Structure formats: structure tokens, C-alpha cells
Amino acid sequence: MKLLHSPQILKELADEAWDMGNIVYTLTNRRYGENCIAYAESHDQSLVGDKSLAFWLMDKEMYTNMSSLIPMTPVIDRGIQLHKMIRLLTHALGGEGYLNFMGNEFGHPEWLDFPRKGNDESYHYARRQYNLLETDHLRYRQLYNFDRDMNRTEDKYGWLAAPPAFVSAKHEGDKVIVFERGNVLFLFNFHPTRSQTNYRVAVASPGKYPYGCVLRSDV
């Protein structure tokens, strides 16, 4: 199993302090030929006392600012983009299989709490709120659509069944990660304030490559 969602990164590090090399190492540090299942969020992390990946990123604004009928706030904008990027990076670089826990695919905001003495045997938080996904004007739908498109793209190109990725860039200053896997070139810009234009990247084999963007996190 490989887990990218490190609470330390989200709790303790500013965006500009994220270590690209350490993230890549965490996702690729496994014995060659030994299949590995990767996931960005586990069931246990959503239990009482911890937060889901989405809630670490967007916190209380998930209760008030997820509607597309109001302007996007900086917190929600950052959270949605990072939620997409973290899942795709884990999916493409983390192993030979990808594991998703119920609700993670659309950024479920709340914790899980199973009936116990401490909550008077309540089932109130022992559920996933799929009504959030089914409400068209909420941005949870946007997160789900990306998850759907991510899996469809993998079905088409088959990177999970491909050999380990060729990582050509882990640039700390630019906060960029670039790698190839399954005949797909992946480019991630984690820089909190700077877009990258006309950015040159290396590829494993020389030649001319037709450019075609098959999946974007910023739409």
C-alpha cells in the first residue's frame, strides 16, 4: 500500500514548503516487480479525531462555499485543485492499482463515526452524503467528474499495467513534477502562485510528439 495524503504535509507545511523529491520518493519507493496499491485517503483518516483529505484542504468553508452560485473563494479554489492533483499523482505514480474509499471521489466533507457508547449508539455520522454529489450546483459534482474522467483515461492508456514511471523532473524551485508512464506524459505544477508557460520538459525517447491534453485539473 502507498499513501500520499500525509497529514504532516497538510497540517504543518505551507504550500511553498512541499518537497517534490520526497513526494516522488514516497510514491515510488517499492521493490521492483512487486505490485503495490496506492491511495490518497484511507477510511481510517475519516474517522472521528481526524479529517478527510478534502476537509484538511478546505475545512469549514466546505459547509458554506461549495455552491457554484456564489463566487469561488481562494480556499475552495486551492482545495479543489489540490484534491484533483493529489489523486491523479497517486493514481499514476503510486503503484499498479488505485484504491478509493467511499466518498473520497467527490470530497466528502465530514468524518465517520460508527455507533458506540460515546455517541449513544448513534448512526447519524455512519453514512456518506451522496446527496451532495447529486446536487448539481454544488462543486462536489466537479470533484466526482474529475475522478470519473481520471479512471476513464487510465482505462484508455493503461498506465497502471505499465512499467514504473520514468521521472524526469522533481524541481523544488518551480514545484514541478514530470514523469512518463503508459505512453502518457504527466506534468504537475504545485507552485502556489506561479503558472508555468513554455515549460521545457525531458522525455525518455527522442523524437517528435504530437501534443494533446487528455486530462486537466484546472477545469
PDB file of N, CA and C in Angstrom, residues 127-191:
ATOM      1  N   ARG A 127     -22.460   7.385   7.707  1.00  0.00           N
ATOM      2  CA  ARG A 127     -23.017   7.420   6.348  1.00  0.00           C
ATOM      3  C   ARG A 127     -22.165   8.316   5.464  1.00  0.00           C
ATOM      4  N   ARG A 128     -22.390   8.185   4.170  1.00  0.00           N
ATOM      5  CA  ARG A 128     -21.821   9.071   3.166  1.00  0.00           C
ATOM      6  C   ARG A 128     -22.967   9.886   2.566  1.00  0.00           C
ATOM      7  N   GLN A 129     -22.765  11.173   2.406  1.00  0.00           N
ATOM      8  CA  GLN A 129     -23.827  12.057   1.928  1.00  0.00           C
ATOM      9  C   GLN A 129     -23.807  12.144   0.393  1.00  0.00           C
ATOM     10  N   TYR A 130     -24.360  11.137  -0.252  1.00  0.00           N
ATOM     11  CA  TYR A 130     -24.373  11.143  -1.714  1.00  0.00           C
ATOM     12  C   TYR A 130     -25.303  12.211  -2.278  1.00  0.00           C
ATOM     13  N   ASN A 131     -26.137  12.784  -1.437  1.00  0.00           N
ATOM     14  CA  ASN A 131     -26.970  13.889  -1.902  1.00  0.00           C
ATOM     15  C   ASN A 131     -26.126  15.090  -2.294  1.00  0.00           C
ATOM     16  N   LEU A 132     -24.938  15.242  -1.714  1.00  0.00           N
ATOM     17  CA  LEU A 132     -24.045  16.337  -2.099  1.00  0.00           C
ATOM     18  C   LEU A 132     -23.604  16.172  -3.545  1.00  0.00           C
ATOM     19  N   LEU A 133     -23.310  14.951  -3.930  1.00  0.00           N
ATOM     20  CA  LEU A 133     -22.903  14.654  -5.300  1.00  0.00           C
ATOM     21  C   LEU A 133     -24.044  14.872  -6.276  1.00  0.00           C
ATOM     22  N   GLU A 134     -25.252  14.584  -5.850  1.00  0.00           N
ATOM     23  CA  GLU A 134     -26.413  14.641  -6.739  1.00  0.00           C
ATOM     24  C   GLU A 134     -27.006  16.035  -6.857  1.00  0.00           C
ATOM     25  N   THR A 135     -26.488  17.006  -6.113  1.00  0.00           N
ATOM     26  CA  THR A 135     -26.967  18.387  -6.183  1.00  0.00           C
ATOM     27  C   THR A 135     -26.125  19.135  -7.203  1.00  0.00           C
ATOM     28  N   ASP A 136     -26.721  19.482  -8.341  1.00  0.00           N
ATOM     29  CA  ASP A 136     -25.961  19.970  -9.489  1.00  0.00           C
ATOM     30  C   ASP A 136     -25.162  21.235  -9.217  1.00  0.00           C
ATOM     31  N   HIS A 137     -25.669  22.128  -8.370  1.00  0.00           N
ATOM     32  CA  HIS A 137     -24.980  23.407  -8.198  1.00  0.00           C
ATOM     33  C   HIS A 137     -23.859  23.352  -7.156  1.00  0.00           C
ATOM     34  N   LEU A 138     -23.621  22.191  -6.552  1.00  0.00           N
ATOM     35  CA  LEU A 138     -22.523  22.058  -5.600  1.00  0.00           C
ATOM     36  C   LEU A 138     -21.259  21.557  -6.300  1.00  0.00           C
ATOM     37  N   ARG A 139     -20.135  22.027  -5.866  1.00  0.00           N
ATOM     38  CA  ARG A 139     -18.871  21.713  -6.522  1.00  0.00           C
ATOM     39  C   ARG A 139     -18.369  20.301  -6.227  1.00  0.00           C
ATOM     40  N   TYR A 140     -19.071  19.568  -5.390  1.00  0.00           N
ATOM     41  CA  TYR A 140     -18.735  18.156  -5.197  1.00  0.00           C
ATOM     42  C   TYR A 140     -18.877  17.396  -6.514  1.00  0.00           C
ATOM     43  N   ARG A 141     -19.808  17.809  -7.326  1.00  0.00           N
ATOM     44  CA  ARG A 141     -20.003  17.188  -8.637  1.00  0.00           C
ATOM     45  C   ARG A 141     -18.753  17.361  -9.497  1.00  0.00           C
ATOM     46  N   GLN A 142     -18.113  18.519  -9.405  1.00  0.00           N
ATOM     47  CA  GLN A 142     -16.890  18.775 -10.167  1.00  0.00           C
ATOM     48  C   GLN A 142     -15.780  17.805  -9.757  1.00  0.00           C
ATOM     49  N   LEU A 143     -15.656  17.558  -8.472  1.00  0.00           N
ATOM     50  CA  LEU A 143     -14.644  16.612  -7.997  1.00  0.00           C
ATOM     51  C   LEU A 143     -14.946  15.195  -8.476  1.00  0.00           C
ATOM     52  N   TYR A 144     -16.217  14.819  -8.450  1.00  0.00           N
ATOM     53  CA  TYR A 144     -16.601  13.486  -8.919  1.00  0.00           C
ATOM     54  C   TYR A 144     -16.339  13.337 -10.413  1.00  0.00           C
ATOM     55  N   ASN A 145     -16.670  14.364 -11.198  1.00  0.00           N
ATOM     56  CA  ASN A 145     -16.460  14.292 -12.645  1.00  0.00           C
ATOM     57  C   ASN A 145     -14.982  14.096 -12.973  1.00  0.00           C
ATOM     58  N   PHE A 146     -14.111  14.754 -12.214  1.00  0.00           N
ATOM     59  CA  PHE A 146     -12.679  14.563 -12.442  1.00  0.00           C
ATOM     60  C   PHE A 146     -12.271  13.127 -12.128  1.00  0.00           C
ATOM     61  N   ASP A 147     -12.792  12.589 -11.030  1.00  0.00           N
ATOM     62  CA  ASP A 147     -12.480  11.207 -10.660  1.00  0.00           C
ATOM     63  C   ASP A 147     -12.930  10.239 -11.751  1.00  0.00           C
ATOM     64  N   ARG A 148     -14.125  10.468 -12.276  1.00  0.00           N
ATOM     65  CA  ARG A 148     -14.646   9.635 -13.368  1.00  0.00           C
ATOM     66  C   ARG A 148     -13.744   9.731 -14.593  1.00  0.00           C
ATOM     67  N   ASP A 149     -13.370  10.955 -14.983  1.00  0.00           N
ATOM     68  CA  ASP A 149     -12.539  11.145 -16.169  1.00  0.00           C
ATOM     69  C   ASP A 149     -11.135  10.570 -15.961  1.00  0.00           C
ATOM     70  N   MET A 150     -10.623  10.673 -14.748  1.00  0.00           N
ATOM     71  CA  MET A 150      -9.307  10.110 -14.440  1.00  0.00           C
ATOM     72  C   MET A 150      -9.303   8.598 -14.659  1.00  0.00           C
ATOM     73  N   ASN A 151     -10.322   7.927 -14.177  1.00  0.00           N
ATOM     74  CA  ASN A 151     -10.387   6.474 -14.339  1.00  0.00           C
ATOM     75  C   ASN A 151     -10.648   6.070 -15.784  1.00  0.00           C
ATOM     76  N   ARG A 152     -11.447   6.844 -16.491  1.00  0.00           N
ATOM     77  CA  ARG A 152     -11.674   6.556 -17.910  1.00  0.00           C
ATOM     78  C   ARG A 152     -10.392   6.745 -18.712  1.00  0.00           C
ATOM     79  N   THR A 153      -9.609   7.756 -18.362  1.00  0.00           N
ATOM     80  CA  THR A 153      -8.350   7.991 -19.065  1.00  0.00           C
ATOM     81  C   THR A 153      -7.376   6.846 -18.809  1.00  0.00           C
ATOM     82  N   GLU A 154      -7.340   6.351 -17.576  1.00  0.00           N
ATOM     83  CA  GLU A 154      -6.485   5.197 -17.286  1.00  0.00           C
ATOM     84  C   GLU A 154      -6.949   3.964 -18.053  1.00  0.00           C
ATOM     85  N   ASP A 155      -8.270   3.788 -18.168  1.00  0.00           N
ATOM     86  CA  ASP A 155      -8.786   2.664 -18.953  1.00  0.00           C
ATOM     87  C   ASP A 155      -8.278   2.725 -20.389  1.00  0.00           C
ATOM     88  N   LYS A 156      -8.168   3.938 -20.917  1.00  0.00           N
ATOM     89  CA  LYS A 156      -7.740   4.115 -22.309  1.00  0.00           C
ATOM     90  C   LYS A 156      -6.243   3.877 -22.481  1.00  0.00           C
ATOM     91  N   TYR A 157      -5.433   4.398 -21.564  1.00  0.00           N
ATOM     92  CA  TYR A 157      -3.977   4.354 -21.744  1.00  0.00           C
ATOM     93  C   TYR A 157      -3.288   3.270 -20.906  1.00  0.00           C
ATOM     94  N   GLY A 158      -3.939   2.776 -19.880  1.00  0.00           N
ATOM     95  CA  GLY A 158      -3.423   1.642 -19.125  1.00  0.00           C
ATOM     96  C   GLY A 158      -2.130   1.865 -18.366  1.00  0.00           C
ATOM     97  N   TRP A 159      -1.991   3.030 -17.722  1.00  0.00           N
ATOM     98  CA  TRP A 159      -0.724   3.263 -17.027  1.00  0.00           C
ATOM     99  C   TRP A 159      -0.548   2.381 -15.784  1.00  0.00           C
ATOM    100  N   LEU A 160      -1.635   1.908 -15.182  1.00  0.00           N
ATOM    101  CA  LEU A 160      -1.478   1.050 -14.007  1.00  0.00           C
ATOM    102  C   LEU A 160      -0.809  -0.282 -14.356  1.00  0.00           C
ATOM    103  N   ALA A 161      -1.012  -0.744 -15.569  1.00  0.00           N
ATOM    104  CA  ALA A 161      -0.404  -2.000 -16.012  1.00  0.00           C
ATOM    105  C   ALA A 161       0.954  -1.787 -16.668  1.00  0.00           C
ATOM    106  N   ALA A 162       1.369  -0.534 -16.800  1.00  0.00           N
ATOM    107  CA  ALA A 162       2.635  -0.210 -17.453  1.00  0.00           C
ATOM    108  C   ALA A 162       3.798  -0.345 -16.470  1.00  0.00           C
ATOM    109  N   PRO A 163       5.027  -0.430 -16.980  1.00  0.00           N
ATOM    110  CA  PRO A 163       6.197  -0.451 -16.092  1.00  0.00           C
ATOM    111  C   PRO A 163       6.264   0.819 -15.246  1.00  0.00           C
ATOM    112  N   PRO A 164       7.101   0.815 -14.212  1.00  0.00           N
ATOM    113  CA  PRO A 164       7.235   2.009 -13.371  1.00  0.00           C
ATOM    114  C   PRO A 164       7.559   3.252 -14.184  1.00  0.00           C
ATOM    115  N   ALA A 165       7.154   4.390 -13.666  1.00  0.00           N
ATOM    116  CA  ALA A 165       7.291   5.648 -14.394  1.00  0.00           C
ATOM    117  C   ALA A 165       8.754   6.070 -14.536  1.00  0.00           C
ATOM    118  N   PHE A 166       9.024   6.776 -15.628  1.00  0.00           N
ATOM    119  CA  PHE A 166      10.299   7.464 -15.819  1.00  0.00           C
ATOM    120  C   PHE A 166      10.095   8.902 -15.351  1.00  0.00           C
ATOM    121  N   VAL A 167      10.688   9.249 -14.208  1.00  0.00           N
ATOM    122  CA  VAL A 167      10.528  10.589 -13.631  1.00  0.00           C
ATOM    123  C   VAL A 167      11.658  11.470 -14.140  1.00  0.00           C
ATOM    124  N   SER A 168      11.311  12.504 -14.885  1.00  0.00           N
ATOM    125  CA  SER A 168      12.329  13.366 -15.479  1.00  0.00           C
ATOM    126  C   SER A 168      12.516  14.677 -14.740  1.00  0.00           C
ATOM    127  N   ALA A 169      11.601  15.041 -13.841  1.00  0.00           N
ATOM    128  CA  ALA A 169      11.751  16.312 -13.125  1.00  0.00           C
ATOM    129  C   ALA A 169      11.099  16.238 -11.756  1.00  0.00           C
ATOM    130  N   LYS A 170      11.857  16.736 -10.767  1.00  0.00           N
ATOM    131  CA  LYS A 170      11.354  16.962  -9.402  1.00  0.00           C
ATOM    132  C   LYS A 170      11.942  18.307  -8.983  1.00  0.00           C
ATOM    133  N   HIS A 171      11.423  19.372  -9.550  1.00  0.00           N
ATOM    134  CA  HIS A 171      12.031  20.696  -9.417  1.00  0.00           C
ATOM    135  C   HIS A 171      11.486  21.402  -8.186  1.00  0.00           C
ATOM    136  N   GLU A 172      12.349  21.626  -7.194  1.00  0.00           N
ATOM    137  CA  GLU A 172      11.894  22.221  -5.944  1.00  0.00           C
ATOM    138  C   GLU A 172      11.548  23.698  -6.099  1.00  0.00           C
ATOM    139  N   GLY A 173      12.315  24.425  -6.878  1.00  0.00           N
ATOM    140  CA  GLY A 173      12.040  25.846  -7.058  1.00  0.00           C
ATOM    141  C   GLY A 173      10.752  26.108  -7.809  1.00  0.00           C
ATOM    142  N   ASP A 174      10.543  25.360  -8.875  1.00  0.00           N
ATOM    143  CA  ASP A 174       9.327  25.521  -9.683  1.00  0.00           C
ATOM    144  C   ASP A 174       8.151  24.734  -9.120  1.00  0.00           C
ATOM    145  N   LYS A 175       8.403  23.821  -8.179  1.00  0.00           N
ATOM    146  CA  LYS A 175       7.371  22.944  -7.612  1.00  0.00           C
ATOM    147  C   LYS A 175       6.692  22.124  -8.716  1.00  0.00           C
ATOM    148  N   VAL A 176       7.517  21.550  -9.574  1.00  0.00           N
ATOM    149  CA  VAL A 176       7.037  20.802 -10.734  1.00  0.00           C
ATOM    150  C   VAL A 176       7.487  19.348 -10.628  1.00  0.00           C
ATOM    151  N   ILE A 177       6.580  18.439 -10.975  1.00  0.00           N
ATOM    152  CA  ILE A 177       6.890  17.014 -11.109  1.00  0.00           C
ATOM    153  C   ILE A 177       6.495  16.585 -12.516  1.00  0.00           C
ATOM    154  N   VAL A 178       7.407  15.917 -13.210  1.00  0.00           N
ATOM    155  CA  VAL A 178       7.146  15.450 -14.576  1.00  0.00           C
ATOM    156  C   VAL A 178       7.573  13.989 -14.675  1.00  0.00           C
ATOM    157  N   PHE A 179       6.723  13.169 -15.271  1.00  0.00           N
ATOM    158  CA  PHE A 179       7.096  11.772 -15.493  1.00  0.00           C
ATOM    159  C   PHE A 179       6.290  11.202 -16.651  1.00  0.00           C
ATOM    160  N   GLU A 180       6.794  10.073 -17.173  1.00  0.00           N
ATOM    161  CA  GLU A 180       6.107   9.339 -18.236  1.00  0.00           C
ATOM    162  C   GLU A 180       5.721   7.956 -17.730  1.00  0.00           C
ATOM    163  N   ARG A 181       4.522   7.546 -18.094  1.00  0.00           N
ATOM    164  CA  ARG A 181       4.094   6.185 -17.793  1.00  0.00           C
ATOM    165  C   ARG A 181       2.938   5.815 -18.713  1.00  0.00           C
ATOM    166  N   GLY A 182       2.992   4.614 -19.259  1.00  0.00           N
ATOM    167  CA  GLY A 182       1.920   4.161 -20.132  1.00  0.00           C
ATOM    168  C   GLY A 182       1.740   5.027 -21.364  1.00  0.00           C
ATOM    169  N   ASN A 183       2.851   5.538 -21.905  1.00  0.00           N
ATOM    170  CA  ASN A 183       2.816   6.387 -23.096  1.00  0.00           C
ATOM    171  C   ASN A 183       2.060   7.688 -22.850  1.00  0.00           C
ATOM    172  N   VAL A 184       2.016   8.109 -21.598  1.00  0.00           N
ATOM    173  CA  VAL A 184       1.395   9.381 -21.226  1.00  0.00           C
ATOM    174  C   VAL A 184       2.433  10.217 -20.492  1.00  0.00           C
ATOM    175  N   LEU A 185       2.506  11.498 -20.832  1.00  0.00           N
ATOM    176  CA  LEU A 185       3.386  12.438 -20.148  1.00  0.00           C
ATOM    177  C   LEU A 185       2.568  13.190 -19.104  1.00  0.00           C
ATOM    178  N   PHE A 186       2.969  13.083 -17.854  1.00  0.00           N
ATOM    179  CA  PHE A 186       2.267  13.736 -16.744  1.00  0.00           C
ATOM    180  C   PHE A 186       3.069  14.948 -16.280  1.00  0.00           C
ATOM    181  N   LEU A 187       2.402  16.083 -16.164  1.00  0.00           N
ATOM    182  CA  LEU A 187       3.037  17.304 -15.680  1.00  0.00           C
ATOM    183  C   LEU A 187       2.200  17.877 -14.542  1.00  0.00           C
ATOM    184  N   PHE A 188       2.835  18.074 -13.390  1.00  0.00           N
ATOM    185  CA  PHE A 188       2.153  18.616 -12.216  1.00  0.00           C
ATOM    186  C   PHE A 188       2.865  19.889 -11.769  1.00  0.00           C
ATOM    187  N   ASN A 189       2.119  20.968 -11.667  1.00  0.00           N
ATOM    188  CA  ASN A 189       2.653  22.225 -11.152  1.00  0.00           C
ATOM    189  C   ASN A 189       2.028  22.496  -9.785  1.00  0.00           C
ATOM    190  N   PHE A 190       2.803  22.273  -8.730  1.00  0.00           N
ATOM    191  CA  PHE A 190       2.326  22.501  -7.367  1.00  0.00           C
ATOM    192  C   PHE A 190       2.712  23.879  -6.839  1.00  0.00           C
ATOM    193  N   HIS A 191       3.213  24.741  -7.705  1.00  0.00           N
ATOM    194  CA  HIS A 191       3.599  26.075  -7.230  1.00  0.00           C
ATOM    195  C   HIS A 191       2.350  26.846  -6.828  1.00  0.00           C
TER     196      HIS A 191
END
